[in-house]
Coordinates of C-alpha atoms in Angstrom, one line a residue:
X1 CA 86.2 97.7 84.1
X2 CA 88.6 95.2 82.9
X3 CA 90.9 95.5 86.1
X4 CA 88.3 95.4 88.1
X5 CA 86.7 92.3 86.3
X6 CA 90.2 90.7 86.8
X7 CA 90.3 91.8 90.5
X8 CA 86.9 89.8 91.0
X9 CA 88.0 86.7 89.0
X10 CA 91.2 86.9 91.5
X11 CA 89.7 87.2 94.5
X12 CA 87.3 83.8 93.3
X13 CA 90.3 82.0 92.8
X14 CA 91.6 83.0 95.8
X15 CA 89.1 82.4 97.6
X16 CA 88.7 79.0 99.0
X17 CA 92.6 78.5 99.7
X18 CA 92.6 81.5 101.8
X19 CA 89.2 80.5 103.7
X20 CA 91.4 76.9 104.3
X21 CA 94.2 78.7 105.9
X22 CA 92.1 81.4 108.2
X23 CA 89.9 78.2 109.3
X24 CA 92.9 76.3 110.5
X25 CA 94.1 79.6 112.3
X26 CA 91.3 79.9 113.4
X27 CA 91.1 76.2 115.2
X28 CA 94.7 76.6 116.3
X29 CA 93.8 80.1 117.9
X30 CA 91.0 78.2 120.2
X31 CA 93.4 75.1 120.8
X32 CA 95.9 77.7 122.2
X33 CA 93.8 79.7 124.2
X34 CA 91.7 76.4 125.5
X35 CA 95.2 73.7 126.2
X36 CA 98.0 76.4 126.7
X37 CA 99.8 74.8 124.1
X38 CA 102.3 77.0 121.2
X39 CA 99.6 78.3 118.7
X40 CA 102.1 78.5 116.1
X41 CA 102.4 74.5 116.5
X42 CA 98.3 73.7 116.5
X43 CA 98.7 75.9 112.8
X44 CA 101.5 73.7 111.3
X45 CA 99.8 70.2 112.6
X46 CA 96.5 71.0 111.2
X47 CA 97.8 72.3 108.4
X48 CA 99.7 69.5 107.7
X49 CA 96.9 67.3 108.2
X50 CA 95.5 68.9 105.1
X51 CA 98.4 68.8 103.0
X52 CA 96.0 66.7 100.0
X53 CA 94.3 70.1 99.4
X54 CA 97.5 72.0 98.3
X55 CA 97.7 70.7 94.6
X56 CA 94.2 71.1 94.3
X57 CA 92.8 73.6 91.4
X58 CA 90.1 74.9 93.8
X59 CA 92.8 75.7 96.7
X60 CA 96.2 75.8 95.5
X61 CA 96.4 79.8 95.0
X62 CA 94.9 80.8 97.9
X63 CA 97.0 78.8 100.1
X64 CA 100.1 79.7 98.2
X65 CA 99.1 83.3 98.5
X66 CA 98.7 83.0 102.6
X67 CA 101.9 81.4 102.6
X68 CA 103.5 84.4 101.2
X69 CA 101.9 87.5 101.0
X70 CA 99.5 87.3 103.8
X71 CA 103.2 86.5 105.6
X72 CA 104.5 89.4 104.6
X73 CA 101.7 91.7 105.8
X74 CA 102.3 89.9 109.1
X75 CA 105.6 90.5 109.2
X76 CA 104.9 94.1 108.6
X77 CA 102.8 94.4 111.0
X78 CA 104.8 93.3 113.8
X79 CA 106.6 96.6 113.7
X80 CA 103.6 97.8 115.9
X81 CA 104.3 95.7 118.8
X82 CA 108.3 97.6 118.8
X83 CA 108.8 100.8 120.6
X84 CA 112.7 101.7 121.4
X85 CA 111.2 103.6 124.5
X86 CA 110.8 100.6 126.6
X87 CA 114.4 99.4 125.7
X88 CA 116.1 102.5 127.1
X89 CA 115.9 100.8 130.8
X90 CA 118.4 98.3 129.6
X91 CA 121.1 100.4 129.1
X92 CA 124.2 101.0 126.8
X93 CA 125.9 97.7 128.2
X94 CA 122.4 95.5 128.2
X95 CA 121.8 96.5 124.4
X96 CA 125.8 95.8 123.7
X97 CA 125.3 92.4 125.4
X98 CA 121.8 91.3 123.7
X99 CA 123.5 92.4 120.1
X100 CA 126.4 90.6 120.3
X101 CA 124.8 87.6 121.7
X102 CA 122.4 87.7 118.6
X103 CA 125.3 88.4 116.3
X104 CA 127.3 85.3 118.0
X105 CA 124.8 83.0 117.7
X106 CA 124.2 83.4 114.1
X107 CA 127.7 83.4 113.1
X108 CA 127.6 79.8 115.3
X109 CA 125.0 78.7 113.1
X110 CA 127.1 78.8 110.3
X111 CA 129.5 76.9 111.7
X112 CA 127.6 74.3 113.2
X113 CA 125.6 74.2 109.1
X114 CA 128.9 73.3 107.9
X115 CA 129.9 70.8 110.7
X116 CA 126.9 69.2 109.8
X117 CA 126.7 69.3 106.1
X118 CA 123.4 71.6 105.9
X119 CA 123.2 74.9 103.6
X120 CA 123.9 79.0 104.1
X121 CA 120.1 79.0 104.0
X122 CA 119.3 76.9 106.6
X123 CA 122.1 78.3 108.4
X124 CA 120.8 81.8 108.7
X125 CA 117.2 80.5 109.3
X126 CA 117.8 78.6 112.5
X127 CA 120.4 80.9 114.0
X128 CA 118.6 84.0 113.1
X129 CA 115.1 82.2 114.7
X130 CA 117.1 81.3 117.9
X131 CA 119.3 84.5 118.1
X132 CA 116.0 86.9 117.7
X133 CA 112.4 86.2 117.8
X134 CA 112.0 82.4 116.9
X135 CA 108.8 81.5 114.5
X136 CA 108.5 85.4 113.6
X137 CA 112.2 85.5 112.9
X138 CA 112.3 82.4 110.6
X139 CA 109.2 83.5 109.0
X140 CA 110.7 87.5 108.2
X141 CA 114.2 85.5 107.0
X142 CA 113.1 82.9 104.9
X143 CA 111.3 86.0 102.9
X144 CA 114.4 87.5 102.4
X145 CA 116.5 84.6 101.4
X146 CA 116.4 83.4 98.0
X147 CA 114.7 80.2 97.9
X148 CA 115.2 76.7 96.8
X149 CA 113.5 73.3 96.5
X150 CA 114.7 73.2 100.0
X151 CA 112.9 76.4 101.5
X152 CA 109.6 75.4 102.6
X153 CA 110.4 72.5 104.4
X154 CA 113.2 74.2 106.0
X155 CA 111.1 77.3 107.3
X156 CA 108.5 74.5 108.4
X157 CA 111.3 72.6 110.3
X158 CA 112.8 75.7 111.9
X159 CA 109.4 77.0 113.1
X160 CA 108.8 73.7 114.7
X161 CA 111.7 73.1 116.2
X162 CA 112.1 76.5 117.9
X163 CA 108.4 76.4 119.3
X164 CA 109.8 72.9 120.2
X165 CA 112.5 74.1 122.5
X166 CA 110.7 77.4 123.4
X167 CA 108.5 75.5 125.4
X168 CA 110.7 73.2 126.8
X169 CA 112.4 76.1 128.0
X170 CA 109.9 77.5 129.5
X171 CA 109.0 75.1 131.8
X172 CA 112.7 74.2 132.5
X173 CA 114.4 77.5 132.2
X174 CA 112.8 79.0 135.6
X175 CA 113.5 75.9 138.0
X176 CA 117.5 75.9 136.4
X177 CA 118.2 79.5 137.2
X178 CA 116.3 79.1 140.7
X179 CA 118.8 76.0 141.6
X180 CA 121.8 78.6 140.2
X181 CA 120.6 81.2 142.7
X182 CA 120.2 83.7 140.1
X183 CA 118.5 86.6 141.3
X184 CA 115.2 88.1 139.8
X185 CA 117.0 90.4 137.5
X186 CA 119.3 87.8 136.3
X187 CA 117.1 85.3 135.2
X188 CA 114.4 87.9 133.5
X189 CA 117.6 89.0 131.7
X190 CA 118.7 85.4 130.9
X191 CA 115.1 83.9 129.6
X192 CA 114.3 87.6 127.7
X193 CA 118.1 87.0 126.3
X194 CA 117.8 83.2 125.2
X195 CA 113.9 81.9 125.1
X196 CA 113.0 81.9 121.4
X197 CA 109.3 83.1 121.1
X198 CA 107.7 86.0 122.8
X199 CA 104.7 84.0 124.5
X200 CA 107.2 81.7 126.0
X201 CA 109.0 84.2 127.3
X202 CA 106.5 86.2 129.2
X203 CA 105.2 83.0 130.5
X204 CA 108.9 82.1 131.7
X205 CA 110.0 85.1 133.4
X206 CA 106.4 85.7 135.3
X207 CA 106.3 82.7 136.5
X208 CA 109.5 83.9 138.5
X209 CA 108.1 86.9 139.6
X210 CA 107.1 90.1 138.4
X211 CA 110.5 91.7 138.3
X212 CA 111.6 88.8 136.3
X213 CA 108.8 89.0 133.8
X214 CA 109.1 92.6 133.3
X215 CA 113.2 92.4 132.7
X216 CA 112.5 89.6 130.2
X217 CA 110.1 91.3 128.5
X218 CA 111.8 94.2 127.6
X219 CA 115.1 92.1 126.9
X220 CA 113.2 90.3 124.2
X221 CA 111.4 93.0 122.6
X222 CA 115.1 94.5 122.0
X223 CA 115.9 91.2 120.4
X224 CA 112.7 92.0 118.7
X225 CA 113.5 95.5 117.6
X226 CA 117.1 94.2 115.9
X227 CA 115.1 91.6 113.4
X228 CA 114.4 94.6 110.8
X229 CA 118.5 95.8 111.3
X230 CA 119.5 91.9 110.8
X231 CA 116.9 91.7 107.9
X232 CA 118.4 94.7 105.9
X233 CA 122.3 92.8 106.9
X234 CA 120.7 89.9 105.0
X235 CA 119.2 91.5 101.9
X236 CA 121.9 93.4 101.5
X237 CA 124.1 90.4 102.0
X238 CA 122.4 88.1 99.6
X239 CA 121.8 90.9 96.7
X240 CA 125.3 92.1 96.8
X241 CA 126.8 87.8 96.3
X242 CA 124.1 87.4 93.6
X243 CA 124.2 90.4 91.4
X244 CA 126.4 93.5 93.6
X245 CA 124.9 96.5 95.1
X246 CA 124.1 98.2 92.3
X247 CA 121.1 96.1 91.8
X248 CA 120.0 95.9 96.0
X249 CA 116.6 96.4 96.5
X250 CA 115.4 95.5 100.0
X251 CA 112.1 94.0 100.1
X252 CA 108.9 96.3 100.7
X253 CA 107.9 94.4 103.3
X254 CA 111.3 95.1 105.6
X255 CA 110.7 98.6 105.0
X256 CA 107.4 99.0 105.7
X257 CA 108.4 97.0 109.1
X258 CA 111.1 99.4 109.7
X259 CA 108.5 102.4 108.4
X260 CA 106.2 101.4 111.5
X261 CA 108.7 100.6 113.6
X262 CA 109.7 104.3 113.6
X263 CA 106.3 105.3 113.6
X264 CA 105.4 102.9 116.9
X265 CA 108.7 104.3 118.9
X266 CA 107.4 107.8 118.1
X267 CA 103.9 107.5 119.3
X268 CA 102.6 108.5 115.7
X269 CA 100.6 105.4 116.4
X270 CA 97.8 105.9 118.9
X271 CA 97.8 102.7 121.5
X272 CA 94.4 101.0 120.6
X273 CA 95.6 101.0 116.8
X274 CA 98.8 99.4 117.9
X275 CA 97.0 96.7 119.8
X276 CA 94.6 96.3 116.6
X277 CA 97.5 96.1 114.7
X278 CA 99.5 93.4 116.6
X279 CA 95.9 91.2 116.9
X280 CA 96.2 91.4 112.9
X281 CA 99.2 90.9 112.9
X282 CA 99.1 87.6 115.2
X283 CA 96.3 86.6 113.1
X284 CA 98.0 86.8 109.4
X285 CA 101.2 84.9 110.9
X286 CA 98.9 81.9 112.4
X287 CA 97.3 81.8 109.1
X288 CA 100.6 82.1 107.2
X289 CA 101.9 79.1 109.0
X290 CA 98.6 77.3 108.8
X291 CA 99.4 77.7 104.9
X292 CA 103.0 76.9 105.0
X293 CA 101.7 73.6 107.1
X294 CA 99.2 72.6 104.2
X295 CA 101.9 72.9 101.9
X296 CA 103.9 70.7 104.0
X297 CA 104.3 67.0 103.1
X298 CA 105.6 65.2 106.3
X299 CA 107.4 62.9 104.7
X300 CA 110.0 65.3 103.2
X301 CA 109.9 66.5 106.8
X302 CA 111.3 63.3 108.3
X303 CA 113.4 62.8 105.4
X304 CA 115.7 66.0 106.5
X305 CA 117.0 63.5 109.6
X306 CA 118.9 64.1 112.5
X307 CA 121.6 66.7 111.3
X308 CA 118.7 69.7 111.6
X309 CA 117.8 68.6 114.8
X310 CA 121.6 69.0 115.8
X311 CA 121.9 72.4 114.1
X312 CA 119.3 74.1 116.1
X313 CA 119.6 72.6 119.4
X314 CA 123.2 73.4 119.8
X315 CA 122.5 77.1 118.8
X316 CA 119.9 77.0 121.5
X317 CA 122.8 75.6 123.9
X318 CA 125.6 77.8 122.7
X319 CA 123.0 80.8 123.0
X320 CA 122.1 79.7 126.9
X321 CA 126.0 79.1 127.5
X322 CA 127.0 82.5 126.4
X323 CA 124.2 84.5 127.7
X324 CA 125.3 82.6 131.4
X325 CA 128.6 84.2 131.2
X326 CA 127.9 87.8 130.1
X327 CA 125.2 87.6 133.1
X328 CA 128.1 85.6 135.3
X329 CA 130.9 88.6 134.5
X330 CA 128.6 91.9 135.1
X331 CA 128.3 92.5 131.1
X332 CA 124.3 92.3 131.2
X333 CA 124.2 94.8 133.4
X334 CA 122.1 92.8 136.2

C-alpha cells in the first residue's frame, strides 16, 4: 500500500509538467500537419516560449521527466519503424558506402569541434545527427553521453540546426541534382545518403519521382538501422575513458532499441503494432523535445555564437561532398 501510495503521490507531481509538454506536442503536431513545416521545430519554439514554467514547483518534474525518460521510450520505440529486409536491395557495396560515409562524417566532426574550439560532446552530437538520422540521432546520443552544464542547450542547438538544414535541403537538394543530370537512382541515393531527417527525406526524393523516393527511402532507413550499432560504439567508448570495461553497462534504452529492432526485421511484430508503435513513438519524441524546449532559455542559445553554426554546416557540406563522389565513381552502386 505504501508503494502504491508513493506511485499516486508521483504521478500528482508529475502531472501537470507532463500535461505541458503533451499540449505543446500536441499544438506542434497540428502546425505540422496544417503549414508543412518540421514538427520537431513547432515543439522546440513553443516550448521555448514557455521556458518561465520550468523552475516552477507545480511543473518542474514533469517536464524534466518528458525530457528524459519519456525520450527514452521514444527512442526505444523507433526500433519498430527498422526492418533489415528492406535494406537488402542496396546491396553489399550500397551498405559499405552509407557506413563509411556515416563513419567519415563523424570522425570530421571531431575535427571541425577542435578547429573550432567546441567539446567531444558536441562533437559527436552534430556529426552523429548529420551522419544518421538528424533530431532522432541527437536525441538517442545525447542519452548516451555523459552530460554537462552544456548538454541541454547543445542537444537543443543540434536539433534545431539539423531540422534547419533538413529543410533547406529539401527544397534545394532536388533542383541541384536535376541541373547535375543525376539520374533517378542517383539522387534517391544521394538525398536518402545525406538529408538529415526522415520526413525531409521522403519529401525530397518523391518529389523527383517515385524511383527516387523509394531509393532514398530505403537508403535512409539503413542510416537509420546503424544508430543502435553507433550507440553501443559510444557507450562503450565513453564507459571504457571514464571507468574501463569492466564497469560498461549500455543503457536499457539502446538495448531495448536493438531488442525491437530484431524483433521488427523478423516479423515477430505484426504490421498494425508496428505502425501503433512508430505513431507512439513520433508522439513521445515531439513531446520530449517540447520538454527539452521549455527547459530551454534562449538566451544561452544565442550565447553559444557562430562557431556551432560552423560545426554543423560544414558536416552537412563534407557529408554532401563525399556522398557526390562515391555516387560519381560507381561505389553507391547506382
Amino acid at each position: 500500500m505504501a508503494s502504491l501510495s508513493q506511485l499516486r503521490i508521483s504521478a500528482k507531481s508529475l502531472f501537470p509538467g507532463l500535461l505541458l509538454a503533451v499540449t505543446i506536442a500536441a499544438a506542434a503536431k497540428f502546425l505540422s500537419e496544417h503549414y508543412g513545416a518540421p514538427v520537431m521545430l513547432f515543439a522546440l519554439l513553443i516550448g521555448m516560449a514557455f521556458n518561465f514554467m520550468a523552475d516552477q514547483e507545480a511543473t518542474g518534474e514533469g517536464v524534466v521527466f518528458a525530457s528524459k525518460t519519456v525520450l527514452r521510450l521514444g527512442i526505444v520505440l523507433l526500433g519498430a519503424r527498422i526492418t533489415l529486409g528492406d535494406i537488402a536491395g542496396i546491396g553489399a557495396s550500397g551498405l559499405l558506402t552509407v557506413a563509411g560515409l556515416m563513419a567519415a562524417t563523424i570522425g570530421f566532426g571531431f575535427l571541425c569541434a577542435r578547429v573550432f574550439s567546441r567539446g567531444w560532446r558536441f562533437a559527436i552530437l552534430t556529426g552523429g545527427s548529420v551522419a544518421i538520422c538528424g533530431a532522432s540521432a541527437a536525441l538517442a546520443l545525447a542519452a548516451v553521453i555523459p552530460a554537462n552544464d552544456k548538454t541541454e542547450r547543445n542537444v537543443l542547438f543540434t536539433v534545431v540546426a539539423v531540422t534547419t538544414l533538413s529543410t533547406i535541403a529539401m527544397i534545394i537538394y532536388p533542383v541541384l541534382f536535376g541541373f547535375a543530370g543525376l539520374s533517378d537512382a542517383q539522387s534517391g541515393f544521394l538525398i536518402g545518403a545525406t538529408v538529415h531527417d526522415v520526413a525531409q527525406v521522403v519529401g525530397a526524393g518523391y518529389s523527383i519521382s517515385t524511383e527516387a523516393g523509394d531509393t532514398a527511402t530505403i537508403v535512409k532507413l539503413l542510416r537509420v538501422t546503424l544508430l543502435p550499432v553507433v550507440l553501443i560504439i559510444v557507450a562503450l567508448s565513453v564507459a571504457r575513458k571514464e571507468s574501463g570495461f569492466s564497469h560498461v553497462r549500455l543503457p536499457l534504452f539502446v538495448v531495448g532499441f536493438g531488442v525491437l529492432t530484431l524483433a521488427n526485421s523478423t516479423g515477430l511484430i505484426p504490421g498494425p503494432a508496428a505502425t501503433l508503435l512508430v505513431d507512439a513513438s513520433s508522439w513521445f519524441l515531439v513531446t520530449a523535445i517540447a520538454a527539452l524546449g521549455v527547459r530551454t532559455n534562449m538566451k544561452a542559445m544565442l550565447d553559444l555564437g557562430w562557431r556551432h553554426v560552423a560545426v554543423i554546416v560544414a558536416e552537412t557540406v563534407f557529408l554532401l561532398t563525399l556522398a557526390w563522389a562515391a555516387v560519381s565513381i560507381g561505389l553507391a552502386g547506382v
